Structures are given as C-alpha cells and as structure tokens.
Amino acid sequence: MRCFTTWRKSWFMMTLQQLKAHVLDHSAQVIVFQKDGLMVDSCHTLSGVKSWENKSLYDSISLLRSMQFAFSHIGNEEVIDIPCVDFVLEQRQGYYDFTFSLHPENPDLVVWLVKDQTRVYRYYAAIQQERNLLRLEKEYKERGQSA
Amino acid sequence: MDSTKQGISKKIALLGSHAVGKTSLISRFVTREFPNEYLTTIGLRVDQKTVQLGDLTVELIIWDIAGQDDPVRIPQYYLNGAHGYIFVVDLSRESTWSQMDHQIQVLEAMMPKAKRLVAGNKKDLLSDKELQELKLPVTPDFLTSAFTGENVDEMFHHLAQILVHDDATTA
C-alpha cells in the first residue's frame, strides 16, 4: 500500500504535459531527414538509430527508397500515412505506423513519425490468422462436398 | 526514385485475396525458401531483390500487402508510386479469382500508370486436366507454384523487363 501511494505521488508530481511526453517516449520516435534522404536528427526514444546518422536513409531502408518520389512532391499540408508496417527499427522488429510530413519550419525537411503499435497489431494478427484459417477450412470443406 | 547508385530501382506490389501465396512467392523469389506454415500478413512488409537484365541491374522493391478481397480498402499510399504490380490468385480456390476482373479494374483505377501481371499460383495443387478446365475471368500471365518454385523467378524477371522497356519507350 505504501509503495502504491509513493508510485501515485510520483505520477501526480508530473504535469499532464510531462506525463504525455513520458508515455509517448515509449511508443513513438521522430526522425527528420532531408529530401535527399540524409538523416538530420532523431529523438532516439525507441531506438538509437546510430547506424543511420549522417547517412542517406535511402541507402539503408528500401521502403523509404521506394518513396523518394513521394517525398520530393509532398505538399505543405499533406501527411503520408503508411500504417501497419512490419519493420525492423535497428534491432527492434515490430509493427509500426509511419507518417511523413514536411517540417513546419523548414519545407526542405521531412518529419518521419514512427509509432510502435506492435502490441496492438500482434493481437490483430492473431485474430486475422484465426479468421483466415476458418475461411480456408470452410472453403475446402465446401469444395470437398461438391466434388 | 528510378535511379540508384547501382542502376534502376522499381517499386512493385503484390496484391490479391488472403492466402493466395503472395508472401510465399516473395519468399521463394528473395530467399529461395518456402514458408512451412501459413502466416497471415497484416498491413505491409517490404523486401527487395536485385535482378540482372543483360548489362542492366534492376532493384525490385517489393511491397507485400495484406490480402484484401476488396481493393478499395487498401490504403492508397501503399499503392502510390508503384511501377508495377502482380495480382495473385489461388488456382485451387474459386473465391480468389471469381471476382478478379472487377478487382483488377479497381486496381487499374488506383494505379493507372502501373504495369500489371496476373499470377495463377498453387499450380502444384491441380492436375493438368483440372488446369485445362479452369475458366478464369482473366487469363493469368504466369501459372506459378511458390512451393516448387515453378515460374516464380521468370515472373519477377518478366515484370522487371516490362518496367525497363517502359522506361526506354517513354524516355
């Protein structure tokens, strides 16, 4: 009980902004890169991404390489949504939602928001797997009956 | 995005209903392996492989998109910028090809510039007689088997050739 009270107190000492930042730190990362792919900055909250520093992300990440055209033509208000990507963020294999938009203060830079949704999508994948297997089973059974 | 240090780079997408073998075809092509068990793909996974066409090196960046009976539900940003796509059906399951003409029509509207191939996969599950009797609404360009590897490399190479040829004619 005492521990619980201490824990609660430590949370209550945070402002809501701090609390939000704390939660987001464990689920999201922002990476900024030039339109030619050169990584400029990262908040490193999910992964250190050290191997990408001062390099073109296009050389390391085929998904981004295949989107170069989109980045060079991205509109001021446009947000490119690429949800549910099975991806390895450095050593972290998982499911991520990606969004790309122009930097609000510098349109030469692209802001890549990486949201780790692994827990949610793994749950969804298990359900989808079960559903698909049931559909397959049903189809094969129907085919067997009609043959 | 066409030019890379090595040569030419092309984005292609694999599309079709669930469990038609899209991921297995990619796995066979990229790693020469056939997955032992069926695992549903959700969302998107990207692989890449380089193919040699004469003197030309072509990198294929392959977007493996979760099976979807209704292509309209595929996020448009998954498809944007695709140079080509392979629409895959499972020859042994009519439900995966009975609506294929309509599905292809929808995909053409979503990717008007992309080149298309149609793959009739799981050829190994049908006898020659059954294959001859099949009446698909759209004739597949390739009859493939991710399990045996039959026609898999040929199909990806053919698409690469089409894309390179398209570049040459539009240049």
PDB file of C-alpha atoms in Angstrom:
ATOM      1  CA  MET A   1       0.000   0.000   0.000  1.00  0.00           C
ATOM      2  CA  ARG A   2       2.823   2.301   0.871  1.00  0.00           C
ATOM      3  CA  CYS A   3       4.551   1.562  -2.399  1.00  0.00           C
ATOM      4  CA  PHE A   4       1.342   2.251  -4.258  1.00  0.00           C
ATOM      5  CA  THR A   5       0.988   5.618  -2.573  1.00  0.00           C
ATOM      6  CA  THR A   6       4.561   6.534  -3.436  1.00  0.00           C
ATOM      7  CA  TRP A   7       4.039   5.488  -7.017  1.00  0.00           C
ATOM      8  CA  ARG A   8       0.835   7.522  -7.252  1.00  0.00           C
ATOM      9  CA  LYS A   9       2.543  10.516  -5.739  1.00  0.00           C
ATOM     10  CA  SER A  10       5.381  10.383  -8.255  1.00  0.00           C
ATOM     11  CA  TRP A  11       2.850  10.400 -11.088  1.00  0.00           C
ATOM     12  CA  PHE A  12       0.873  13.259  -9.564  1.00  0.00           C
ATOM     13  CA  MET A  13       4.029  15.328  -9.361  1.00  0.00           C
ATOM     14  CA  MET A  14       4.278  15.268 -13.148  1.00  0.00           C
ATOM     15  CA  THR A  15       2.343  17.780 -15.172  1.00  0.00           C
ATOM     16  CA  LEU A  16      -0.007  16.367 -17.771  1.00  0.00           C
ATOM     17  CA  GLN A  17       2.397  17.511 -20.482  1.00  0.00           C
ATOM     18  CA  GLN A  18       5.220  15.610 -18.794  1.00  0.00           C
ATOM     19  CA  LEU A  19       3.019  12.598 -18.371  1.00  0.00           C
ATOM     20  CA  LYS A  20       2.056  12.652 -22.034  1.00  0.00           C
ATOM     21  CA  ALA A  21       5.699  13.033 -23.074  1.00  0.00           C
ATOM     22  CA  HIS A  22       6.637  10.124 -20.819  1.00  0.00           C
ATOM     23  CA  VAL A  23       4.011   7.846 -22.364  1.00  0.00           C
ATOM     24  CA  LEU A  24       4.815   8.911 -25.923  1.00  0.00           C
ATOM     25  CA  ASP A  25       8.543   8.400 -25.358  1.00  0.00           C
ATOM     26  CA  HIS A  26       7.869   4.684 -25.043  1.00  0.00           C
ATOM     27  CA  SER A  27       5.750   4.424 -28.145  1.00  0.00           C
ATOM     28  CA  ALA A  28       6.961   6.950 -30.694  1.00  0.00           C
ATOM     29  CA  GLN A  29      10.055   8.399 -32.305  1.00  0.00           C
ATOM     30  CA  VAL A  30      10.557  11.339 -34.608  1.00  0.00           C
ATOM     31  CA  ILE A  31      13.239  11.237 -37.280  1.00  0.00           C
ATOM     32  CA  VAL A  32      13.972  14.211 -39.502  1.00  0.00           C
ATOM     33  CA  PHE A  33      15.636  13.832 -42.881  1.00  0.00           C
ATOM     34  CA  GLN A  34      16.382  15.892 -45.934  1.00  0.00           C
ATOM     35  CA  LYS A  35      14.542  15.192 -49.156  1.00  0.00           C
ATOM     36  CA  ASP A  36      17.717  13.575 -50.493  1.00  0.00           C
ATOM     37  CA  GLY A  37      17.450  11.074 -47.646  1.00  0.00           C
ATOM     38  CA  LEU A  38      20.187  12.388 -45.336  1.00  0.00           C
ATOM     39  CA  MET A  39      19.174  11.912 -41.710  1.00  0.00           C
ATOM     40  CA  VAL A  40      19.403  15.202 -39.842  1.00  0.00           C
ATOM     41  CA  ASP A  41      18.042  14.415 -36.400  1.00  0.00           C
ATOM     42  CA  SER A  42      16.231  11.867 -34.275  1.00  0.00           C
ATOM     43  CA  CYS A  43      14.832  11.902 -30.753  1.00  0.00           C
ATOM     44  CA  HIS A  44      16.079   8.307 -30.254  1.00  0.00           C
ATOM     45  CA  THR A  45      13.196   7.360 -27.950  1.00  0.00           C
ATOM     46  CA  LEU A  46      12.536   3.933 -29.491  1.00  0.00           C
ATOM     47  CA  SER A  47      15.926   3.227 -30.976  1.00  0.00           C
ATOM     48  CA  GLY A  48      19.289   4.930 -31.145  1.00  0.00           C
ATOM     49  CA  VAL A  49      19.390   4.581 -34.954  1.00  0.00           C
ATOM     50  CA  LYS A  50      23.118   5.299 -34.711  1.00  0.00           C
ATOM     51  CA  SER A  51      23.878   3.455 -37.928  1.00  0.00           C
ATOM     52  CA  TRP A  52      21.714   5.890 -39.880  1.00  0.00           C
ATOM     53  CA  GLU A  53      23.364   9.076 -38.617  1.00  0.00           C
ATOM     54  CA  ASN A  54      24.902  11.293 -41.305  1.00  0.00           C
ATOM     55  CA  LYS A  55      23.846   8.824 -43.965  1.00  0.00           C
ATOM     56  CA  SER A  56      21.106   8.726 -46.527  1.00  0.00           C
ATOM     57  CA  LEU A  57      18.187   6.741 -45.187  1.00  0.00           C
ATOM     58  CA  TYR A  58      17.504   5.731 -48.780  1.00  0.00           C
ATOM     59  CA  ASP A  59      20.676   3.610 -48.742  1.00  0.00           C
ATOM     60  CA  SER A  60      19.566   1.693 -45.636  1.00  0.00           C
ATOM     61  CA  ILE A  61      15.778   1.447 -45.920  1.00  0.00           C
ATOM     62  CA  SER A  62      14.276   0.101 -49.113  1.00  0.00           C
ATOM     63  CA  LEU A  63      10.780   1.240 -48.130  1.00  0.00           C
ATOM     64  CA  LEU A  64      11.929   4.872 -47.982  1.00  0.00           C
ATOM     65  CA  ARG A  65      13.993   4.419 -51.147  1.00  0.00           C
ATOM     66  CA  SER A  66      10.829   3.398 -52.983  1.00  0.00           C
ATOM     67  CA  MET A  67       9.087   6.552 -51.718  1.00  0.00           C
ATOM     68  CA  GLN A  68      11.671   9.137 -52.804  1.00  0.00           C
ATOM     69  CA  PHE A  69       9.358  10.481 -55.476  1.00  0.00           C
ATOM     70  CA  ALA A  70       6.561  10.960 -52.953  1.00  0.00           C
ATOM     71  CA  PHE A  71       8.872  12.872 -50.589  1.00  0.00           C
ATOM     72  CA  SER A  72      10.100  15.184 -53.299  1.00  0.00           C
ATOM     73  CA  HIS A  73       6.494  16.080 -54.176  1.00  0.00           C
ATOM     74  CA  ILE A  74       4.916  16.114 -50.731  1.00  0.00           C
ATOM     75  CA  GLY A  75       2.548  19.046 -50.245  1.00  0.00           C
ATOM     76  CA  ASN A  76       2.673  21.557 -47.394  1.00  0.00           C
ATOM     77  CA  GLU A  77      -0.405  20.220 -45.646  1.00  0.00           C
ATOM     78  CA  GLU A  78      -0.024  16.629 -46.816  1.00  0.00           C
ATOM     79  CA  VAL A  79       0.509  13.746 -44.436  1.00  0.00           C
ATOM     80  CA  ILE A  80       1.599  10.461 -45.970  1.00  0.00           C
ATOM     81  CA  ASP A  81       0.175   7.626 -43.869  1.00  0.00           C
ATOM     82  CA  ILE A  82       1.749   4.193 -44.119  1.00  0.00           C
ATOM     83  CA  PRO A  83       0.077   2.177 -41.376  1.00  0.00           C
ATOM     84  CA  CYS A  84       0.957  -1.260 -40.013  1.00  0.00           C
ATOM     85  CA  VAL A  85       4.441  -1.770 -41.396  1.00  0.00           C
ATOM     86  CA  ASP A  86       6.231  -4.977 -40.423  1.00  0.00           C
ATOM     87  CA  PHE A  87       9.638  -3.352 -39.949  1.00  0.00           C
ATOM     88  CA  VAL A  88      12.951  -3.635 -38.138  1.00  0.00           C
ATOM     89  CA  LEU A  89      13.822  -0.341 -36.457  1.00  0.00           C
ATOM     90  CA  GLU A  90      17.507  -1.069 -35.966  1.00  0.00           C
ATOM     91  CA  GLN A  91      17.247  -4.181 -33.742  1.00  0.00           C
ATOM     92  CA  ARG A  92      13.545  -3.752 -32.918  1.00  0.00           C
ATOM     93  CA  GLN A  93      11.361  -5.990 -35.073  1.00  0.00           C
ATOM     94  CA  GLY A  94       7.728  -4.939 -34.800  1.00  0.00           C
ATOM     95  CA  TYR A  95       4.703  -3.305 -36.378  1.00  0.00           C
ATOM     96  CA  TYR A  96       4.879   0.431 -36.800  1.00  0.00           C
ATOM     97  CA  ASP A  97       2.627   3.172 -38.126  1.00  0.00           C
ATOM     98  CA  PHE A  98       4.570   5.657 -40.214  1.00  0.00           C
ATOM     99  CA  THR A  99       3.533   9.175 -41.081  1.00  0.00           C
ATOM    100  CA  PHE A 100       5.552  11.588 -43.171  1.00  0.00           C
ATOM    101  CA  SER A 101       5.024  15.321 -43.442  1.00  0.00           C
ATOM    102  CA  LEU A 102       7.046  18.431 -44.150  1.00  0.00           C
ATOM    103  CA  HIS A 103       8.796  20.103 -41.241  1.00  0.00           C
ATOM    104  CA  PRO A 104       6.548  23.020 -40.181  1.00  0.00           C
ATOM    105  CA  GLU A 105       9.527  25.400 -40.066  1.00  0.00           C
ATOM    106  CA  ASN A 106      11.588  24.044 -42.931  1.00  0.00           C
ATOM    107  CA  PRO A 107       9.875  22.591 -46.007  1.00  0.00           C
ATOM    108  CA  ASP A 108      13.172  21.079 -47.183  1.00  0.00           C
ATOM    109  CA  LEU A 109      12.967  18.584 -44.338  1.00  0.00           C
ATOM    110  CA  VAL A 110      10.694  15.584 -43.944  1.00  0.00           C
ATOM    111  CA  VAL A 111       9.423  14.607 -40.499  1.00  0.00           C
ATOM    112  CA  TRP A 112       9.070  10.843 -40.116  1.00  0.00           C
ATOM    113  CA  LEU A 113       6.897   9.879 -37.154  1.00  0.00           C
ATOM    114  CA  VAL A 114       7.334   6.248 -36.114  1.00  0.00           C
ATOM    115  CA  LYS A 115       4.651   4.868 -33.807  1.00  0.00           C
ATOM    116  CA  ASP A 116       5.282   1.455 -32.274  1.00  0.00           C
ATOM    117  CA  GLN A 117       1.988  -0.447 -32.493  1.00  0.00           C
ATOM    118  CA  THR A 118       3.460  -3.916 -32.129  1.00  0.00           C
ATOM    119  CA  ARG A 119       1.262  -4.971 -29.228  1.00  0.00           C
ATOM    120  CA  VAL A 120      -1.959  -3.919 -30.923  1.00  0.00           C
ATOM    121  CA  TYR A 121      -1.108  -5.351 -34.350  1.00  0.00           C
ATOM    122  CA  ARG A 122       0.163  -8.674 -32.965  1.00  0.00           C
ATOM    123  CA  TYR A 123      -3.200  -9.089 -31.277  1.00  0.00           C
ATOM    124  CA  TYR A 124      -4.936  -8.187 -34.512  1.00  0.00           C
ATOM    125  CA  ALA A 125      -2.680 -10.567 -36.492  1.00  0.00           C
ATOM    126  CA  ALA A 126      -3.626 -13.469 -34.237  1.00  0.00           C
ATOM    127  CA  ILE A 127      -7.326 -12.787 -34.761  1.00  0.00           C
ATOM    128  CA  GLN A 128      -6.872 -12.338 -38.503  1.00  0.00           C
ATOM    129  CA  GLN A 129      -4.893 -15.581 -38.703  1.00  0.00           C
ATOM    130  CA  GLU A 130      -7.695 -17.470 -36.974  1.00  0.00           C
ATOM    131  CA  ARG A 131     -10.312 -15.876 -39.184  1.00  0.00           C
ATOM    132  CA  ASN A 132      -8.427 -16.668 -42.398  1.00  0.00           C
ATOM    133  CA  LEU A 133      -7.798 -20.264 -41.370  1.00  0.00           C
ATOM    134  CA  LEU A 134     -11.501 -20.727 -40.637  1.00  0.00           C
ATOM    135  CA  ARG A 135     -12.396 -19.309 -44.043  1.00  0.00           C
ATOM    136  CA  LEU A 136      -9.914 -21.619 -45.732  1.00  0.00           C
ATOM    137  CA  GLU A 137     -11.225 -24.620 -43.845  1.00  0.00           C
ATOM    138  CA  LYS A 138     -14.792 -23.741 -44.814  1.00  0.00           C
ATOM    139  CA  GLU A 139     -13.874 -23.306 -48.486  1.00  0.00           C
ATOM    140  CA  TYR A 140     -12.019 -26.615 -48.666  1.00  0.00           C
ATOM    141  CA  LYS A 141     -14.888 -28.378 -46.896  1.00  0.00           C
ATOM    142  CA  GLU A 142     -17.431 -26.943 -49.364  1.00  0.00           C
ATOM    143  CA  ARG A 143     -15.232 -27.930 -52.285  1.00  0.00           C
ATOM    144  CA  GLY A 144     -14.905 -31.448 -50.893  1.00  0.00           C
ATOM    145  CA  GLN A 145     -18.672 -31.738 -50.589  1.00  0.00           C
ATOM    146  CA  SER A 146     -19.365 -30.513 -54.114  1.00  0.00           C
ATOM    147  CA  ALA A 147     -16.699 -32.763 -55.714  1.00  0.00           C
TER     148      ALA A 147
ATOM    149  CA  MET B   1      13.141   7.228 -57.481  1.00  0.00           C
ATOM    150  CA  ASP B   2      14.205   5.315 -60.550  1.00  0.00           C
ATOM    151  CA  SER B   3      17.955   5.763 -60.405  1.00  0.00           C
ATOM    152  CA  THR B   4      20.145   4.420 -57.663  1.00  0.00           C
ATOM    153  CA  LYS B   5      23.902   4.159 -57.420  1.00  0.00           C
ATOM    154  CA  GLN B   6      23.654   0.603 -58.690  1.00  0.00           C
ATOM    155  CA  GLY B   7      21.183   1.057 -61.520  1.00  0.00           C
ATOM    156  CA  ILE B   8      17.455   1.218 -61.719  1.00  0.00           C
ATOM    157  CA  SER B   9      15.073   0.821 -58.793  1.00  0.00           C
ATOM    158  CA  LYS B  10      11.401  -0.107 -59.164  1.00  0.00           C
ATOM    159  CA  LYS B  11       8.575  -0.408 -56.677  1.00  0.00           C
ATOM    160  CA  ILE B  12       6.257  -3.328 -57.249  1.00  0.00           C
ATOM    161  CA  ALA B  13       3.286  -4.506 -55.187  1.00  0.00           C
ATOM    162  CA  LEU B  14       1.816  -7.963 -54.708  1.00  0.00           C
ATOM    163  CA  LEU B  15      -1.957  -7.952 -54.372  1.00  0.00           C
ATOM    164  CA  GLY B  16      -4.849 -10.382 -54.144  1.00  0.00           C
ATOM    165  CA  SER B  17      -7.094 -12.099 -51.624  1.00  0.00           C
ATOM    166  CA  HIS B  18      -5.828 -13.664 -48.412  1.00  0.00           C
ATOM    167  CA  ALA B  19      -3.868 -16.929 -48.514  1.00  0.00           C
ATOM    168  CA  VAL B  20      -3.240 -16.903 -52.263  1.00  0.00           C
ATOM    169  CA  GLY B  21       0.517 -17.119 -51.676  1.00  0.00           C
ATOM    170  CA  LYS B  22       1.773 -13.558 -52.103  1.00  0.00           C
ATOM    171  CA  THR B  23       4.227 -13.775 -49.227  1.00  0.00           C
ATOM    172  CA  SER B  24       5.334 -17.257 -50.289  1.00  0.00           C
ATOM    173  CA  LEU B  25       6.029 -16.073 -53.835  1.00  0.00           C
ATOM    174  CA  ILE B  26       8.159 -13.236 -52.479  1.00  0.00           C
ATOM    175  CA  SER B  27       9.934 -15.555 -50.073  1.00  0.00           C
ATOM    176  CA  ARG B  28      10.674 -18.040 -52.861  1.00  0.00           C
ATOM    177  CA  PHE B  29      11.981 -15.249 -55.097  1.00  0.00           C
ATOM    178  CA  VAL B  30      14.002 -13.346 -52.491  1.00  0.00           C
ATOM    179  CA  THR B  31      15.349 -16.061 -50.179  1.00  0.00           C
ATOM    180  CA  ARG B  32      14.653 -19.253 -52.183  1.00  0.00           C
ATOM    181  CA  GLU B  33      12.634 -20.597 -49.270  1.00  0.00           C
ATOM    182  CA  PHE B  34       9.058 -21.736 -48.933  1.00  0.00           C
ATOM    183  CA  PRO B  35       7.442 -20.973 -45.558  1.00  0.00           C
ATOM    184  CA  ASN B  36       6.342 -24.207 -43.860  1.00  0.00           C
ATOM    185  CA  GLU B  37       3.205 -22.746 -42.333  1.00  0.00           C
ATOM    186  CA  TYR B  38       0.640 -20.193 -43.391  1.00  0.00           C
ATOM    187  CA  LEU B  39       1.051 -16.932 -41.516  1.00  0.00           C
ATOM    188  CA  THR B  40      -1.361 -14.127 -42.298  1.00  0.00           C
ATOM    189  CA  THR B  41       0.268 -10.934 -43.459  1.00  0.00           C
ATOM    190  CA  ILE B  42      -1.203  -7.840 -41.889  1.00  0.00           C
ATOM    191  CA  GLY B  43      -0.514  -4.372 -43.193  1.00  0.00           C
ATOM    192  CA  LEU B  44       2.669  -4.240 -45.172  1.00  0.00           C
ATOM    193  CA  ARG B  45       6.126  -5.746 -45.411  1.00  0.00           C
ATOM    194  CA  VAL B  46       8.800  -4.568 -47.801  1.00  0.00           C
ATOM    195  CA  ASP B  47      11.538  -6.729 -49.331  1.00  0.00           C
ATOM    196  CA  GLN B  48      13.996  -6.098 -52.074  1.00  0.00           C
ATOM    197  CA  LYS B  49      15.958  -8.087 -54.599  1.00  0.00           C
ATOM    198  CA  THR B  50      18.284  -7.129 -57.394  1.00  0.00           C
ATOM    199  CA  VAL B  51      17.962  -8.792 -60.782  1.00  0.00           C
ATOM    200  CA  GLN B  52      20.352  -8.648 -63.695  1.00  0.00           C
ATOM    201  CA  LEU B  53      18.887  -7.980 -67.119  1.00  0.00           C
ATOM    202  CA  GLY B  54      21.789  -8.143 -69.540  1.00  0.00           C
ATOM    203  CA  ASP B  55      24.066  -5.253 -68.589  1.00  0.00           C
ATOM    204  CA  LEU B  56      21.404  -3.617 -66.514  1.00  0.00           C
ATOM    205  CA  THR B  57      20.947  -4.060 -62.774  1.00  0.00           C
ATOM    206  CA  VAL B  58      17.369  -3.613 -61.610  1.00  0.00           C
ATOM    207  CA  GLU B  59      16.435  -3.418 -57.962  1.00  0.00           C
ATOM    208  CA  LEU B  60      12.899  -4.572 -57.264  1.00  0.00           C
ATOM    209  CA  ILE B  61      11.452  -3.148 -54.063  1.00  0.00           C
ATOM    210  CA  ILE B  62       8.564  -5.461 -53.326  1.00  0.00           C
ATOM    211  CA  TRP B  63       5.616  -4.328 -51.205  1.00  0.00           C
ATOM    212  CA  ASP B  64       3.841  -7.346 -49.786  1.00  0.00           C
ATOM    213  CA  ILE B  65       0.378  -6.032 -48.992  1.00  0.00           C
ATOM    214  CA  ALA B  66      -2.059  -7.887 -46.740  1.00  0.00           C
ATOM    215  CA  GLY B  67      -4.663  -9.928 -48.593  1.00  0.00           C
ATOM    216  CA  GLN B  68      -7.770  -7.966 -49.371  1.00  0.00           C
ATOM    217  CA  ASP B  69     -10.865  -9.131 -51.279  1.00  0.00           C
ATOM    218  CA  ASP B  70     -11.927  -5.554 -51.878  1.00  0.00           C
ATOM    219  CA  PRO B  71      -9.021  -3.497 -53.264  1.00  0.00           C
ATOM    220  CA  VAL B  72     -10.764  -0.237 -52.369  1.00  0.00           C
ATOM    221  CA  ARG B  73      -9.875  -0.956 -48.751  1.00  0.00           C
ATOM    222  CA  ILE B  74      -6.149  -0.916 -49.467  1.00  0.00           C
ATOM    223  CA  PRO B  75      -4.620   2.360 -48.224  1.00  0.00           C
ATOM    224  CA  GLN B  76      -3.935   4.469 -51.311  1.00  0.00           C
ATOM    225  CA  TYR B  77      -0.487   5.423 -50.022  1.00  0.00           C
ATOM    226  CA  TYR B  78       0.517   1.742 -50.166  1.00  0.00           C
ATOM    227  CA  LEU B  79      -0.044   1.857 -53.908  1.00  0.00           C
ATOM    228  CA  ASN B  80       1.165   5.346 -54.796  1.00  0.00           C
ATOM    229  CA  GLY B  81       4.325   5.349 -56.875  1.00  0.00           C
ATOM    230  CA  ALA B  82       4.149   1.647 -57.757  1.00  0.00           C
ATOM    231  CA  HIS B  83       5.721   0.993 -61.144  1.00  0.00           C
ATOM    232  CA  GLY B  84       4.119  -2.400 -61.410  1.00  0.00           C
ATOM    233  CA  TYR B  85       2.084  -4.978 -59.556  1.00  0.00           C
ATOM    234  CA  ILE B  86       1.326  -8.657 -59.576  1.00  0.00           C
ATOM    235  CA  PHE B  87      -2.258  -9.682 -58.942  1.00  0.00           C
ATOM    236  CA  VAL B  88      -2.162 -13.155 -57.428  1.00  0.00           C
ATOM    237  CA  VAL B  89      -4.967 -15.713 -57.337  1.00  0.00           C
ATOM    238  CA  ASP B  90      -5.039 -19.201 -55.866  1.00  0.00           C
ATOM    239  CA  LEU B  91      -5.947 -21.532 -58.730  1.00  0.00           C
ATOM    240  CA  SER B  92      -7.350 -24.058 -56.270  1.00  0.00           C
ATOM    241  CA  ARG B  93      -9.845 -21.600 -54.693  1.00  0.00           C
ATOM    242  CA  GLU B  94     -12.506 -20.089 -56.915  1.00  0.00           C
ATOM    243  CA  SER B  95     -13.322 -17.426 -54.332  1.00  0.00           C
ATOM    244  CA  THR B  96      -9.929 -15.838 -55.015  1.00  0.00           C
ATOM    245  CA  TRP B  97     -10.484 -15.476 -58.760  1.00  0.00           C
ATOM    246  CA  SER B  98     -14.247 -15.317 -59.378  1.00  0.00           C
ATOM    247  CA  GLN B  99     -14.218 -11.507 -58.973  1.00  0.00           C
ATOM    248  CA  MET B 100     -10.740 -10.910 -60.357  1.00  0.00           C
ATOM    249  CA  ASP B 101     -11.844  -8.925 -63.416  1.00  0.00           C
ATOM    250  CA  HIS B 102     -13.617  -6.413 -61.188  1.00  0.00           C
ATOM    251  CA  GLN B 103     -10.748  -6.357 -58.657  1.00  0.00           C
ATOM    252  CA  ILE B 104      -8.208  -5.690 -61.416  1.00  0.00           C
ATOM    253  CA  GLN B 105     -10.407  -2.920 -62.807  1.00  0.00           C
ATOM    254  CA  VAL B 106     -10.437  -1.221 -59.404  1.00  0.00           C
ATOM    255  CA  LEU B 107      -6.659  -1.584 -59.054  1.00  0.00           C
ATOM    256  CA  GLU B 108      -6.136  -0.089 -62.510  1.00  0.00           C
ATOM    257  CA  ALA B 109      -8.082   2.955 -61.411  1.00  0.00           C
ATOM    258  CA  MET B 110      -5.984   3.206 -58.245  1.00  0.00           C
ATOM    259  CA  MET B 111      -2.667   2.755 -60.122  1.00  0.00           C
ATOM    260  CA  PRO B 112      -3.322   3.948 -63.671  1.00  0.00           C
ATOM    261  CA  LYS B 113       0.353   4.063 -64.663  1.00  0.00           C
ATOM    262  CA  ALA B 114       1.476   0.784 -63.137  1.00  0.00           C
ATOM    263  CA  LYS B 115       2.194  -2.275 -65.283  1.00  0.00           C
ATOM    264  CA  ARG B 116       0.345  -5.444 -64.320  1.00  0.00           C
ATOM    265  CA  LEU B 117       0.942  -9.160 -64.316  1.00  0.00           C
ATOM    266  CA  VAL B 118      -1.526 -11.807 -63.180  1.00  0.00           C
ATOM    267  CA  ALA B 119      -0.246 -14.893 -61.401  1.00  0.00           C
ATOM    268  CA  GLY B 120      -2.237 -18.090 -61.013  1.00  0.00           C
ATOM    269  CA  ASN B 121      -0.477 -19.552 -58.003  1.00  0.00           C
ATOM    270  CA  LYS B 122      -0.556 -23.005 -56.334  1.00  0.00           C
ATOM    271  CA  LYS B 123      -0.336 -24.728 -59.703  1.00  0.00           C
ATOM    272  CA  ASP B 124       1.097 -27.760 -57.924  1.00  0.00           C
ATOM    273  CA  LEU B 125      -2.278 -28.412 -56.240  1.00  0.00           C
ATOM    274  CA  LEU B 126      -4.065 -29.043 -59.536  1.00  0.00           C
ATOM    275  CA  SER B 127      -3.756 -31.801 -62.113  1.00  0.00           C
ATOM    276  CA  ASP B 128      -3.146 -30.943 -65.779  1.00  0.00           C
ATOM    277  CA  LYS B 129      -6.779 -31.821 -66.500  1.00  0.00           C
ATOM    278  CA  GLU B 130      -8.032 -29.518 -63.742  1.00  0.00           C
ATOM    279  CA  LEU B 131      -5.817 -26.718 -65.017  1.00  0.00           C
ATOM    280  CA  GLN B 132      -7.195 -27.088 -68.531  1.00  0.00           C
ATOM    281  CA  GLU B 133     -10.769 -26.994 -67.248  1.00  0.00           C
ATOM    282  CA  LEU B 134     -10.296 -23.780 -65.270  1.00  0.00           C
ATOM    283  CA  LYS B 135     -12.155 -20.806 -66.691  1.00  0.00           C
ATOM    284  CA  LEU B 136     -10.738 -17.709 -65.031  1.00  0.00           C
ATOM    285  CA  PRO B 137     -12.287 -14.323 -65.912  1.00  0.00           C
ATOM    286  CA  VAL B 138      -8.772 -13.035 -66.727  1.00  0.00           C
ATOM    287  CA  THR B 139      -6.107 -15.341 -68.143  1.00  0.00           C
ATOM    288  CA  PRO B 140      -3.051 -15.412 -65.881  1.00  0.00           C
ATOM    289  CA  ASP B 141       0.244 -14.319 -67.406  1.00  0.00           C
ATOM    290  CA  PHE B 142       2.038 -16.941 -65.339  1.00  0.00           C
ATOM    291  CA  LEU B 143       0.983 -20.152 -63.657  1.00  0.00           C
ATOM    292  CA  THR B 144       3.218 -20.376 -60.636  1.00  0.00           C
ATOM    293  CA  SER B 145       3.993 -22.526 -57.658  1.00  0.00           C
ATOM    294  CA  ALA B 146       5.718 -20.901 -54.724  1.00  0.00           C
ATOM    295  CA  PHE B 147       6.013 -24.425 -53.309  1.00  0.00           C
ATOM    296  CA  THR B 148       8.070 -25.867 -56.180  1.00  0.00           C
ATOM    297  CA  GLY B 149       9.422 -22.538 -57.421  1.00  0.00           C
ATOM    298  CA  GLU B 150       7.968 -23.069 -60.892  1.00  0.00           C
ATOM    299  CA  ASN B 151       7.813 -19.838 -62.908  1.00  0.00           C
ATOM    300  CA  VAL B 152       8.484 -17.633 -59.874  1.00  0.00           C
ATOM    301  CA  ASP B 153      11.818 -16.157 -60.992  1.00  0.00           C
ATOM    302  CA  GLU B 154      10.543 -15.979 -64.567  1.00  0.00           C
ATOM    303  CA  MET B 155       7.544 -13.907 -63.483  1.00  0.00           C
ATOM    304  CA  PHE B 156       9.535 -11.343 -61.467  1.00  0.00           C
ATOM    305  CA  HIS B 157      12.167 -11.082 -64.206  1.00  0.00           C
ATOM    306  CA  HIS B 158       9.455 -10.602 -66.802  1.00  0.00           C
ATOM    307  CA  LEU B 159       7.924  -7.760 -64.805  1.00  0.00           C
ATOM    308  CA  ALA B 160      11.368  -6.166 -64.406  1.00  0.00           C
ATOM    309  CA  GLN B 161      11.835  -6.397 -68.165  1.00  0.00           C
ATOM    310  CA  ILE B 162       8.462  -4.783 -68.830  1.00  0.00           C
ATOM    311  CA  LEU B 163       9.317  -1.910 -66.463  1.00  0.00           C
ATOM    312  CA  VAL B 164      12.724  -1.342 -68.026  1.00  0.00           C
ATOM    313  CA  HIS B 165      11.237  -1.496 -71.505  1.00  0.00           C
ATOM    314  CA  ASP B 166       8.592   1.006 -70.427  1.00  0.00           C
ATOM    315  CA  ASP B 167      11.380   3.372 -69.308  1.00  0.00           C
ATOM    316  CA  ALA B 168      13.126   3.025 -72.664  1.00  0.00           C
ATOM    317  CA  THR B 169       9.990   3.776 -74.664  1.00  0.00           C
ATOM    318  CA  THR B 170       8.905   6.740 -72.549  1.00  0.00           C
ATOM    319  CA  ALA B 171      12.409   8.275 -72.357  1.00  0.00           C
TER     320      ALA B 171
END
